[in-house]
Short mmCIF file of C-alpha atoms in Angstrom, two decimals:
data_model
loop_
_atom_site.label_atom_id
_atom_site.label_comp_id
_atom_site.label_asym_id
_atom_site.label_seq_id
_atom_site.Cartn_x
_atom_site.Cartn_y
_atom_site.Cartn_z
CA MET A 23 98.34 119.43 59.01
CA GLU A 24 95.93 121.46 56.73
CA ASP A 25 93.82 119.44 55.03
CA LYS A 26 92.76 118.21 59.05
CA LYS A 27 92.27 121.83 59.46
CA LYS A 28 89.59 121.73 56.13
CA GLU A 29 87.80 118.19 56.97
CA PHE A 30 87.13 119.59 60.41
CA MET A 31 85.77 122.96 59.16
CA LYS A 32 84.17 120.90 55.92
CA THR A 33 82.36 118.68 59.36
CA LEU A 34 81.92 121.56 61.32
CA GLY A 35 79.52 123.54 58.83
CA ASN A 36 77.62 120.53 57.49
CA ASN A 37 76.92 119.79 60.92
CA ILE A 38 75.37 123.44 61.62
CA ARG A 39 73.49 123.18 58.31
CA MET A 40 71.99 120.62 58.99
CA TYR A 41 71.26 121.75 62.58
CA ARG A 42 69.94 125.06 61.65
CA GLU A 43 67.81 123.46 58.31
CA GLN A 44 66.30 120.99 60.99
CA LYS A 45 65.55 123.85 63.31
CA GLY A 46 64.06 125.90 60.20
CA LEU A 47 66.05 128.63 60.75
CA SER A 48 67.60 130.72 57.87
CA GLN A 49 71.17 131.65 57.69
CA GLU A 50 70.38 135.12 58.67
CA GLU A 51 68.17 134.02 61.48
CA LEU A 52 71.15 131.37 62.88
CA ALA A 53 73.20 135.10 62.15
CA ASN A 54 71.34 137.72 64.35
CA ARG A 55 70.69 134.86 67.39
CA CYS A 56 74.61 133.97 67.23
CA GLY A 57 75.54 138.26 67.79
CA TRP A 58 75.81 139.28 63.71
CA THR A 59 73.71 141.57 62.82
CA THR A 60 75.51 143.19 60.57
CA ASN A 61 74.85 143.48 56.28
CA ASN A 62 76.64 140.26 55.92
CA ALA A 63 75.61 138.21 58.77
CA ARG A 64 73.49 136.05 56.23
CA SER A 65 77.16 135.57 54.50
CA THR A 66 79.35 134.62 57.61
CA ILE A 67 77.01 132.10 58.35
CA SER A 68 77.58 130.89 54.47
CA LYS A 69 81.28 130.86 54.62
CA ILE A 70 81.30 128.71 57.81
CA GLU A 71 78.44 125.97 56.32
CA SER A 72 80.17 125.45 53.49
CA GLY A 73 83.76 125.33 55.65
CA VAL A 74 85.35 128.79 54.25
CA ASN A 75 85.62 130.58 56.89
CA ASP A 76 86.86 129.37 60.69
CA VAL A 77 84.86 129.92 63.47
CA PRO A 78 85.92 131.46 67.20
CA THR A 79 86.15 128.13 69.41
CA SER A 80 83.20 130.85 71.80
CA LYS A 81 81.22 131.50 68.51
CA VAL A 82 80.83 127.60 68.06
CA LYS A 83 79.61 128.01 71.76
CA VAL A 84 77.00 129.95 70.76
CA ILE A 85 75.85 128.63 67.45
CA ALA A 86 75.49 125.33 69.64
CA GLU A 87 73.38 127.02 72.04
CA GLN A 88 71.63 128.83 69.66
CA LEU A 89 71.07 125.38 67.55
CA GLY A 90 69.81 123.66 70.69
CA VAL A 91 72.64 121.08 70.54
CA SER A 92 76.13 120.10 72.33
CA VAL A 93 79.36 121.37 70.74
CA CYS A 94 80.29 117.87 70.18
CA ASP A 95 76.89 117.59 68.14
CA LEU A 96 79.12 120.39 65.73
CA MET A 97 82.03 118.88 65.67
CA ASN A 98 81.25 114.80 65.27
CA SER A 99 82.22 113.50 61.82
CA SER A 100 78.79 113.25 59.79
CA ALA A 101 78.15 109.41 60.18
CA ASN A 102 77.33 110.46 63.65
CA VAL A 103 75.46 112.58 62.92
CA GLN A 104 73.74 111.10 59.72
CA THR A 105 73.15 108.25 62.50
CA LYS A 106 71.69 110.06 65.23
CA ASP A 107 69.03 111.96 62.21
CA LYS A 108 68.25 108.54 61.09
CA ILE A 109 67.46 107.71 64.83
CA ARG A 110 65.20 111.24 65.24
CA LYS A 111 63.86 109.85 62.71
CA LEU A 112 62.71 106.63 63.22
CA ILE A 113 61.69 107.89 67.06
CA GLU A 114 59.51 110.86 65.91
CA GLN A 115 57.79 108.46 62.75
CA CYS A 116 56.97 105.98 65.18
CA TYR A 117 55.93 107.76 68.53
CA GLY A 118 55.88 111.45 67.41
CA LYS A 119 57.86 114.25 68.05
CA GLU A 120 57.41 115.33 71.53
CA VAL A 121 58.66 112.02 72.31
CA TYR A 122 62.05 112.58 71.09
CA GLU A 123 62.04 115.86 72.14
CA THR A 124 61.89 113.77 75.73
CA LEU A 125 64.13 112.03 74.75
CA SER A 126 66.46 114.52 74.50
CA SER A 127 65.76 116.56 77.33
CA LEU A 128 66.40 113.47 79.45
CA LEU A 129 69.72 112.75 77.62
CA ASP A 130 71.29 116.15 78.09
CA LEU A 131 70.16 115.80 82.26
CA ASP A 132 73.54 114.62 84.45
CA ALA A 133 72.69 111.20 85.76
CA SER A 134 71.43 111.63 89.03
CA ASP A 135 68.59 113.64 87.53
CA GLN A 136 68.10 110.91 84.84
CA LYS A 137 67.69 109.10 87.69
CA VAL A 138 65.80 110.37 89.48
CA ILE A 139 63.02 111.33 86.25
CA LYS A 140 63.16 107.39 86.24
CA THR A 141 61.90 106.69 89.31
CA MET A 142 59.00 109.05 89.20
CA ILE A 143 58.23 107.24 85.80
CA ASP A 144 58.33 103.26 87.91
CA SER A 145 56.21 105.17 90.59
CA MET A 146 53.60 106.27 87.92
CA LEU A 147 53.35 103.24 86.16
CA SER A 148 52.90 101.67 89.05
CA ALA A 149 49.53 103.78 89.74
CA GLU A 150 46.71 102.03 89.26
CA LYS A 151 45.96 104.86 86.84
CA TYR A 152 48.21 103.00 84.80
CA SER A 153 47.62 99.28 85.61
CA VAL A 154 45.14 99.06 82.59
CA LYS A 155 47.38 100.23 80.26
CA LYS A 156 50.39 98.24 81.58
CA GLU A 157 48.24 95.05 81.18
CA SER A 158 47.41 95.68 77.61
CA LEU A 159 51.20 95.83 76.69
CA ASN A 160 51.86 92.79 78.24
CA ALA A 161 49.13 90.93 75.95
#
């Protein structure tokens, strides 16, 4: 049981580090955003990222919110996270960061809101304004 806990803490820590670095935050900045304001705030994040410190569930939620990811993203195995990171990089490389962020926002919506957005996009694409672009894509 203890090995599984250590493995989980290591996975959580690695994911926190990866998402923190993606956001361009220092350990101290993340710690302060999460409410740790003591002199050892950076050290707290460092220990979490290295899998040394256990993190209360309430703090996992706060960390996820500050990193702009779900709690599930923080807890996923590194293989899943690495795959997501590769997909993110590929989308950003092909279409730009804004497109990736838009897709991420869309995925954060529930199914009914996603349908509303899809209907809006379909409506815009069927408008005459976009017909030239649409035709050039079919060529």
